[in-house]
Amino acid sequence: MSRRLLTGLLIGTSVLYAGVREPSLAASTACANLAALTIPNVTVNAATAVAAATFTPPTAPPVGYGPWPQLPAFCRVEATARPTADSEIKFEIWIPPAEAWNGKFQGVGNGGYNGTISYTALISALKRGYATASTDTGHTGDDVKFGQGHPEKVIDYGWRAIHLMTDTAKLIVRNAQGRFADKSYFVGCSAGGHQAMSEAQRFPDDYDGIIAGAPANNRVRQTFAFMHAWAATHTADGSPILTAAKLALVTKAAVAACDANDTLKDGLIEDPRKCTFDAATLACKPGADDATCLTPAQVDAVKKVHEGVKNPKTGEQLFTGWPRGSENFGETAIQGWRQYITDSKEPSRVGVFKYWLFNDPNWDVRTLDYDRDLAYMDERLPHMQAIDRDLSPFKKSGGKLISYAGWMDPVVPPQDTAAFYEGVAKVMGGYDKTRDFYRLFTAPGMGHCSGGPGPNTIDAVTALEQWVEKGVAPDKLIATHSTAGKVDRTRPLCPYPAVARYTGKGSIDEAANFACVTQETPSAKRTSR
Ligand SMILES: [Ca+2]
């Protein structure tokens, strides 16, 4: 981030605080009276005391979530921030009554480009006693078209909405409770992981503890990778080359080929970077095409997605490929390449090029120049990503960061998350000087943020609370896998680059029979001189 940007932000922050007219400095403010707060560039639209078991979020619950649960009582504050004339950033702040408040604040993240309040995340924070806040990031809906001709809205999405939400929420919580929160946390996965990284890098004092799940923080390059993967898996007329069944065939073969790489046959690829499975081994006999094999075009498509995208001019690996094993491992489109690569009628996020970069709705992905256009996007849309590897300011402010990644993630490639960790370690002076404030936990057989054949459910919030509040750093996170709501496998996730090794005794489905051991990773070898 540029110094100019940082200065501007700091000034913006101090203005925000200095300009607030607080009705009462010492005492708490009744919920309804919070609507009278005057905060520059922020309008408090409503402040409503919500009685227990009476609130239903205005949107339908996400698929698979079930009906909205009954909630305890809270104060619901709805606000809009307009840091620029073109901004319209909506957010909600939920504040428990004093007796139910755990004294802490939790900001929550978003998914994809979706301009919507994250009610599921607000609910889970409120139920733990947190005062909590979520924003729509300044636009409505998952379509990136909102940014056409609205560069300030793109910046709101990129980083500004989350920071303003955080600043404003802390202030409103302070007014509601009569004191500032003792600790502040940010919790997000996917785009939320990107937002988490952005906060750690751009606003190192916003949060005491941050959770960055499957962080899509290398977003410029990831967007190029989406273009490449789509072009690789579709014919010139846009027809898909790979079916769901063929993708499942590849996953099965990849797992069969690489399961034993870690010496434990548990149906999981421990580290896909060590898996050299070649889709060509599934090639049909010349002229044949049936359910058990891949045609030459299908082999070619799979190989290109595995191998990732290179700069054609310099040969530099521009972005990693998607991991072997991530092709299709479940029933839903997001448990494989279908949702973001093969089933899409057009490349995922192609609108970033059409509407944000070239302002040309007819732009054709086949004209993309992976050298020239990358340099152009890096220059034009730096606020779209969070890739500063120098986390010294965050470390210095006492911040703690827990990141996690599923080795089967078909959306945000986990190899990139690991590479980012290695990059930070290099800048910070090694793994020892990194793990005292930032730990990455990798999960074999886990998909995007959750799901997958491996243990994929963790309680990172509790681990982070222990680290921030008691100084107990997480040496492992226990992940669980469930079938039909029943836990059938547990496994420790280890701080990168350590991995979980079976002790040789007892069930391989029980975490107690595994120990975290440090190993040298292929890319760590490459980067350590
Ligand atoms: Ca294995």
Short mmCIF file of C-alpha atoms in Angstrom, two decimals, residues 12 23 51 129 139 175 208 227 272-273 318 367 374 436 511:
data_model
loop_
_atom_site.label_atom_id
_atom_site.label_comp_id
_atom_site.label_asym_id
_atom_site.label_seq_id
_atom_site.Cartn_x
_atom_site.Cartn_y
_atom_site.Cartn_z
CA GLY A 12 -10.19 9.87 7.50
CA PRO A 23 -24.79 12.10 23.95
CA ALA A 51 -36.90 -8.88 21.62
CA GLY A 129 -22.15 -12.93 23.03
CA HIS A 139 -23.35 -2.55 -3.66
CA ASN A 175 -22.07 4.37 22.83
CA ASP A 208 -6.62 -7.79 17.80
CA MET A 227 -10.10 -16.67 -17.45
CA PRO A 272 -1.40 -31.93 -3.71
CA ARG A 273 1.83 -30.08 -4.52
CA LEU A 318 1.42 -16.20 -13.01
CA THR A 367 -8.21 -11.72 -26.60
CA LEU A 374 -1.77 -8.27 -16.08
CA ASP A 436 4.44 -16.11 16.83
CA ALA A 511 -7.14 -36.99 16.17
#
